[in-house]
Structure formats: structure tokens, C-alpha cells
Amino acid sequence: MKKVFLAFVGIISIGFSQDKSLVSNLKDLTLDIGQVFKPESRVINSDGSEVECTRIIYYNKKGVFSSAKSITFDREKGTLIANDPGSHDVVAVCINSNGKRLTKTFNINVNYPKIKKVKLLNNQKNIYVGNYIKLIYEITDEFENKRVVDYWNYDKALRYFSNVEVDIKSNNERVKIDLSNNILAVEEGNSTITASFDGISDKIDLKIQKNPILKLNLISDNSNVKTGDVVNFKVKAIDKKGNEIKNIPVQYSFTGKSFDKSNSASGLILE
């Protein structure tokens, strides 16, 4: 009987001939949070005959949405356990008696647990007409795990929003909600936002204030720059009395023309 070892290792090299393939019950695998699974893998020739594997190693491949703890392994029992919802890559490595290796990556989907409670939060001190409203969603699942989804942390929000049914709406037209669930304050007054995740909802009351800014003064530390230079800006918001308004939310954008007519000007804004 062949032995199966599970470990966190980073093996990349491939030493088998190209007519061999690694097959596994990890293919198209879907698990629930906390579910334990025993992987079984083997290498076969093009004619279907099996190739010897003296050792099979599994490890969780880190990625944008996956950490080393998303899928963990029990070396003694030869099992893995799903800890984190989402899409994760597990790499199977077959090592033969000569030390040659064949690897294959399998994508494992871990279901998002059912949502038990949703809480809406907003940490903006003031919301003015023309501001985007940066809601934060605190989601508690059936296992009492809390996940804070900041919609403005795009990668994390996309990961969660693409796996649950989301509905965000307002009780009036003082805010505008686009198809990407961005919320824009468009009129002074009070508004209530209700967000529903898989049918579990919460609401938050917002006060939208008239925009007090008469003009903005944009000040840079350098007006003569070349490609690759970093330019620092600061903004002074001025009200109708000429007073500077502190702690006002400001959004930056960029447009420009290139001296080279075959290209457009480009820039990256880091706030």
C-alpha cells in the first residue's frame, strides 16, 4: 500500500514524461466550511495503466484570495479540512522511486456558510451632497464567524458579493445606487439604506448635508515633472465666507494630454 503524506511544501519541478497525467478526486471538489475530505490521487499513462507513486504530497497554494490556512492538512490521517470560504488551489505532487515529480493544481470551492446576521456601519463623520457613502457590512454566519466586508476594499468585497445574493436600496431618491452598488449622495436630507444578503437584512439611517464648499485650491509640490515622478498634492476646501474647511472628503481623478499624439497621458493616483 502506498503511503500518503500531507505537508506544506513548495514543489514546482516536473520530472515525468509528458504522456503521463495526474488524476485525483480533488477535481471539481466542493466542500462546506469545516468539512473533512480524504484526497486520493494517482498517475496514469496514456494507455490507462497506473504509474507508481511512492509518495503523494498535497499543499495549499497561496493566492490573492487564499491563505495557507484556507485549506489545512492532517498528515497522520491523510485528510484536508476546509476553513475559509471561496475558491482555493490545492496542489497534488506525485514522487516516484527515482525522485521524479509530477504536479497538478486542483481548484476547490468552499461554500459560503449561511448568513445569520447583517449589520451596516458607516464611519464617515459627515456626508455631503456629491459624496459616495462608504458603507461597511459586518456579516455573521451560521457558525458565529464575523466577516467585515468593506465595499471600498474591492478585492475582498468582490470575493464576497459574487457568492451571495445582495440587494441594496434606499427609501427615497436622496441617494443614487448604481449597478455596482455604489451609493452616491445626491440631495440634502435624511435617507435610510437597507442592505440584504441572502435575505438577511439590516438598515442604517444617514444624514446628508448640503455641500459647504465654494471652491477647492489644489496645491502641488512640483509643477514640472517627467515620467515616473511622484507628485504630492494637498487640497484646501474654501466655503463662501473664505474660511478653510477641515476634514472634508475629497476625491481625486486624472485627465491629461500627451505630447506624443499617438499616446494618451496616463497617471496613477494613490490616496
Short mmCIF file of C-alpha atoms in Angstrom, two decimals:
data_model
loop_
_atom_site.label_atom_id
_atom_site.label_comp_id
_atom_site.label_asym_id
_atom_site.label_seq_id
_atom_site.Cartn_x
_atom_site.Cartn_y
_atom_site.Cartn_z
CA MET A 1 0.00 0.00 0.00
CA LYS A 2 1.38 3.40 -0.93
CA LYS A 3 1.86 5.98 1.80
CA VAL A 4 0.30 9.41 1.58
CA PHE A 5 1.99 12.37 3.25
CA LEU A 6 0.35 15.78 3.58
CA ALA A 7 2.59 18.80 4.09
CA PHE A 8 3.03 22.48 3.29
CA VAL A 9 5.79 22.46 0.71
CA GLY A 10 6.56 24.39 -2.43
CA ILE A 11 7.46 21.84 -5.09
CA ILE A 12 7.45 23.07 -8.65
CA SER A 13 9.65 20.77 -10.71
CA ILE A 14 8.18 18.18 -13.09
CA GLY A 15 10.20 15.08 -13.91
CA PHE A 16 7.71 12.66 -15.52
CA SER A 17 7.33 12.32 -19.26
CA GLN A 18 4.58 14.27 -20.96
CA ASP A 19 2.43 11.19 -21.71
CA LYS A 20 1.54 10.78 -18.05
CA SER A 21 -1.20 12.60 -16.16
CA LEU A 22 -2.17 13.02 -12.54
CA VAL A 23 -5.81 12.34 -11.70
CA SER A 24 -7.49 12.95 -8.36
CA ASN A 25 -10.83 13.10 -6.61
CA LEU A 26 -9.90 16.72 -5.88
CA LYS A 27 -11.17 17.62 -9.36
CA ASP A 28 -14.29 19.81 -9.26
CA LEU A 29 -14.47 19.35 -5.50
CA THR A 30 -16.90 21.46 -3.46
CA LEU A 31 -16.80 21.47 0.34
CA ASP A 32 -18.57 23.16 3.22
CA ILE A 33 -16.81 25.05 5.99
CA GLY A 34 -15.36 22.55 8.47
CA GLN A 35 -15.82 19.56 6.15
CA VAL A 36 -13.07 16.93 6.22
CA PHE A 37 -12.07 15.23 2.97
CA LYS A 38 -9.58 12.49 2.13
CA PRO A 39 -7.89 13.11 -1.23
CA GLU A 40 -6.96 10.19 -3.47
CA SER A 41 -4.64 10.74 -6.41
CA ARG A 42 -2.71 8.63 -8.90
CA VAL A 43 -0.67 8.97 -12.08
CA ILE A 44 -1.66 7.11 -15.23
CA ASN A 45 -0.05 6.54 -18.61
CA SER A 46 -1.72 7.46 -21.87
CA ASP A 47 -2.86 3.82 -22.21
CA GLY A 48 -4.60 3.96 -18.81
CA SER A 49 -2.05 1.91 -16.86
CA GLU A 50 -1.10 3.22 -13.43
CA VAL A 51 2.31 4.65 -12.60
CA GLU A 52 3.97 4.06 -9.25
CA CYS A 53 3.84 6.93 -6.73
CA THR A 54 5.93 6.21 -3.66
CA ARG A 55 4.75 9.45 -2.07
CA ILE A 56 1.89 11.87 -2.73
CA ILE A 57 2.14 15.32 -1.22
CA TYR A 58 -0.60 17.95 -1.04
CA TYR A 59 -0.28 21.62 -0.22
CA ASN A 60 -2.46 24.68 -0.36
CA LYS A 61 -1.34 27.16 -2.99
CA LYS A 62 -1.43 30.73 -1.75
CA GLY A 63 -3.14 33.30 -3.91
CA VAL A 64 -4.98 36.62 -3.92
CA PHE A 65 -8.00 35.11 -2.18
CA SER A 66 -6.33 32.17 -0.44
CA SER A 67 -4.01 31.83 2.53
CA ALA A 68 -2.04 28.89 3.87
CA LYS A 69 -4.79 28.28 6.43
CA SER A 70 -7.69 28.30 3.96
CA ILE A 71 -7.21 24.56 3.49
CA THR A 72 -5.26 22.70 6.17
CA PHE A 73 -3.99 19.13 6.22
CA ASP A 74 -3.75 16.30 8.76
CA ARG A 75 -0.60 14.36 7.85
CA GLU A 76 -1.35 11.37 10.05
CA LYS A 77 -4.90 10.82 8.80
CA GLY A 78 -4.21 11.86 5.22
CA THR A 79 -7.10 14.34 5.17
CA LEU A 80 -7.72 18.00 4.49
CA ILE A 81 -10.22 20.39 6.07
CA ALA A 82 -11.88 23.47 4.58
CA ASN A 83 -11.52 26.53 6.83
CA ASP A 84 -12.25 29.52 4.63
CA PRO A 85 -14.99 30.06 2.02
CA GLY A 86 -14.17 30.85 -1.58
CA SER A 87 -12.04 29.35 -4.33
CA HIS A 88 -8.72 27.74 -3.32
CA ASP A 89 -5.98 25.87 -5.17
CA VAL A 90 -4.61 22.60 -3.81
CA VAL A 91 -1.52 21.15 -5.48
CA ALA A 92 -1.01 17.38 -5.65
CA VAL A 93 2.56 16.13 -6.12
CA CYS A 94 3.41 12.53 -7.05
CA ILE A 95 7.01 11.46 -6.35
CA ASN A 96 8.26 8.16 -7.79
CA SER A 97 11.06 5.91 -6.54
CA ASN A 98 13.64 7.87 -8.60
CA GLY A 99 12.62 11.15 -7.02
CA LYS A 100 10.93 12.46 -10.15
CA ARG A 101 7.83 14.55 -9.60
CA LEU A 102 4.58 15.29 -11.37
CA THR A 103 2.34 18.08 -10.07
CA LYS A 104 -1.15 19.25 -10.82
CA THR A 105 -3.23 22.05 -9.34
CA PHE A 106 -6.87 21.46 -8.46
CA ASN A 107 -9.35 24.22 -7.75
CA ILE A 108 -11.53 23.58 -4.70
CA ASN A 109 -14.65 25.57 -3.99
CA VAL A 110 -15.65 26.05 -0.37
CA ASN A 111 -19.25 27.14 0.05
CA TYR A 112 -20.01 30.32 1.93
CA PRO A 113 -21.88 29.46 5.12
CA LYS A 114 -25.41 30.67 5.59
CA ILE A 115 -25.73 34.23 6.81
CA LYS A 116 -27.26 34.67 10.25
CA LYS A 117 -26.97 38.41 10.82
CA VAL A 118 -26.05 41.55 8.89
CA LYS A 119 -25.04 44.88 10.44
CA LEU A 120 -24.49 48.07 8.44
CA LEU A 121 -21.83 50.53 9.57
CA ASN A 122 -20.60 53.90 8.37
CA ASN A 123 -17.59 55.71 9.80
CA GLN A 124 -17.89 58.94 7.80
CA LYS A 125 -18.25 61.87 10.19
CA ASN A 126 -20.05 63.95 7.60
CA ILE A 127 -21.80 63.04 4.37
CA TYR A 128 -22.22 65.86 1.88
CA VAL A 129 -24.10 66.05 -1.38
CA GLY A 130 -21.79 64.64 -4.05
CA ASN A 131 -20.02 62.23 -1.69
CA TYR A 132 -20.01 58.48 -2.12
CA ILE A 133 -21.24 56.72 1.00
CA LYS A 134 -18.74 54.13 2.18
CA LEU A 135 -20.84 51.50 3.90
CA ILE A 136 -19.23 48.66 5.80
CA TYR A 137 -21.04 45.35 6.16
CA GLU A 138 -20.47 43.21 9.25
CA ILE A 139 -21.72 39.73 8.42
CA THR A 140 -22.17 36.96 10.99
CA ASP A 141 -22.56 33.45 9.60
CA GLU A 142 -24.25 30.35 11.00
CA PHE A 143 -21.02 29.36 12.78
CA GLU A 144 -20.88 32.74 14.57
CA ASN A 145 -17.90 33.84 12.47
CA LYS A 146 -17.87 37.57 11.72
CA ARG A 147 -16.58 38.95 8.43
CA VAL A 148 -16.26 42.67 7.88
CA VAL A 149 -16.79 43.48 4.22
CA ASP A 150 -15.68 46.97 3.27
CA TYR A 151 -17.14 47.58 -0.16
CA TRP A 152 -14.32 50.00 -0.89
CA ASN A 153 -11.80 47.25 -0.32
CA TYR A 154 -12.67 45.99 -3.78
CA ASP A 155 -10.95 42.59 -3.85
CA LYS A 156 -12.46 41.41 -0.62
CA ALA A 157 -15.89 42.80 -1.47
CA LEU A 158 -15.89 41.20 -4.91
CA ARG A 159 -14.99 37.87 -3.39
CA TYR A 160 -17.97 38.00 -1.02
CA PHE A 161 -20.52 39.84 -3.15
CA SER A 162 -20.09 37.40 -6.04
CA ASN A 163 -21.07 34.46 -3.83
CA VAL A 164 -24.20 35.75 -2.13
CA GLU A 165 -27.36 37.45 -3.32
CA VAL A 166 -27.07 41.14 -2.48
CA ASP A 167 -29.77 43.80 -2.65
CA ILE A 168 -29.14 47.40 -1.58
CA LYS A 169 -31.87 50.02 -1.76
CA SER A 170 -32.89 53.41 -0.39
CA ASN A 171 -36.23 54.65 0.94
CA ASN A 172 -36.02 57.81 -1.18
CA GLU A 173 -34.16 59.45 -4.06
CA ARG A 174 -31.71 61.43 -1.94
CA VAL A 175 -29.13 58.78 -2.78
CA LYS A 176 -28.39 57.06 -6.07
CA ILE A 177 -27.35 53.40 -6.14
CA ASP A 178 -25.72 52.16 -9.35
CA LEU A 179 -25.47 48.61 -10.72
CA SER A 180 -22.20 48.08 -8.83
CA ASN A 181 -23.90 49.03 -5.53
CA ASN A 182 -22.01 52.32 -5.22
CA ILE A 183 -24.08 54.75 -3.18
CA LEU A 184 -23.93 58.44 -4.09
CA ALA A 185 -25.49 61.23 -2.01
CA VAL A 186 -27.37 63.48 -4.45
CA GLU A 187 -29.74 65.52 -2.28
CA GLU A 188 -29.71 67.10 1.17
CA GLY A 189 -31.82 65.41 3.85
CA ASN A 190 -32.28 62.07 5.58
CA SER A 191 -32.19 58.70 3.88
CA THR A 192 -32.39 55.08 5.01
CA ILE A 193 -30.32 52.41 3.30
CA THR A 194 -31.38 48.78 3.54
CA ALA A 195 -28.99 46.01 2.54
CA SER A 196 -29.99 42.38 2.20
CA PHE A 197 -27.57 39.44 1.96
CA ASP A 198 -29.26 36.17 1.02
CA GLY A 199 -32.48 37.52 2.51
CA ILE A 200 -30.92 38.67 5.81
CA SER A 201 -31.08 42.45 6.06
CA ASP A 202 -30.23 45.50 8.13
CA LYS A 203 -30.73 49.21 7.64
CA ILE A 204 -28.90 52.40 8.50
CA ASP A 205 -30.12 56.00 8.73
CA LEU A 206 -27.98 58.62 7.05
CA LYS A 207 -27.98 62.40 7.24
CA ILE A 208 -26.87 64.11 4.05
CA GLN A 209 -25.70 67.69 4.40
CA LYS A 210 -25.52 70.48 1.90
CA ASN A 211 -22.08 70.74 0.40
CA PRO A 212 -20.45 73.76 2.10
CA ILE A 213 -17.55 74.07 -0.37
CA LEU A 214 -17.44 77.09 -2.63
CA LYS A 215 -14.10 76.22 -4.24
CA LEU A 216 -11.11 73.91 -3.98
CA ASN A 217 -7.48 75.01 -4.10
CA LEU A 218 -5.27 72.21 -5.40
CA ILE A 219 -1.62 72.68 -4.42
CA SER A 220 1.26 70.52 -5.65
CA ASP A 221 4.89 70.31 -4.61
CA ASN A 222 6.07 70.28 -8.23
CA SER A 223 4.55 71.55 -11.49
CA ASN A 224 7.32 70.41 -13.84
CA VAL A 225 7.56 66.62 -13.80
CA LYS A 226 8.68 63.73 -16.00
CA THR A 227 7.51 60.16 -16.41
CA GLY A 228 7.90 58.22 -13.18
CA ASP A 229 7.91 61.24 -10.88
CA VAL A 230 5.68 61.27 -7.82
CA VAL A 231 3.73 64.49 -7.26
CA ASN A 232 2.23 65.22 -3.86
CA PHE A 233 -0.97 67.23 -3.68
CA LYS A 234 -2.90 68.85 -0.91
CA VAL A 235 -6.32 70.42 -1.16
CA LYS A 236 -7.78 73.38 0.65
CA ALA A 237 -11.58 73.49 0.71
CA ILE A 238 -12.96 77.03 0.99
CA ASP A 239 -16.52 77.97 1.99
CA LYS A 240 -18.47 81.02 0.82
CA LYS A 241 -17.04 83.12 3.66
CA GLY A 242 -13.48 82.33 2.61
CA ASN A 243 -12.82 80.03 5.53
CA GLU A 244 -10.96 76.76 5.12
CA ILE A 245 -13.00 73.65 5.88
CA LYS A 246 -11.05 70.92 7.64
CA ASN A 247 -11.51 67.14 7.30
CA ILE A 248 -13.57 67.38 4.13
CA PRO A 249 -13.68 64.21 1.98
CA VAL A 250 -12.05 64.83 -1.38
CA GLN A 251 -11.93 62.51 -4.39
CA TYR A 252 -9.18 62.76 -7.00
CA SER A 253 -9.27 61.98 -10.70
CA PHE A 254 -6.85 62.43 -13.57
CA THR A 255 -7.08 63.58 -17.18
CA GLY A 256 -4.35 64.81 -19.50
CA LYS A 257 -2.92 65.07 -22.99
CA SER A 258 0.34 63.59 -24.21
CA PHE A 259 2.91 65.47 -26.26
CA ASP A 260 3.13 62.27 -28.29
CA LYS A 261 -0.14 62.34 -30.25
CA SER A 262 -0.03 58.56 -30.71
CA ASN A 263 -0.48 58.04 -26.96
CA SER A 264 -2.77 59.39 -24.28
CA ALA A 265 -1.46 60.74 -20.99
CA SER A 266 -1.79 58.46 -18.01
CA GLY A 267 -1.30 58.67 -14.28
CA LEU A 268 -1.88 56.67 -11.10
CA ILE A 269 -3.49 58.29 -8.07
CA LEU A 270 -2.61 56.93 -4.61
CA GLU A 271 -4.62 58.44 -1.79
#
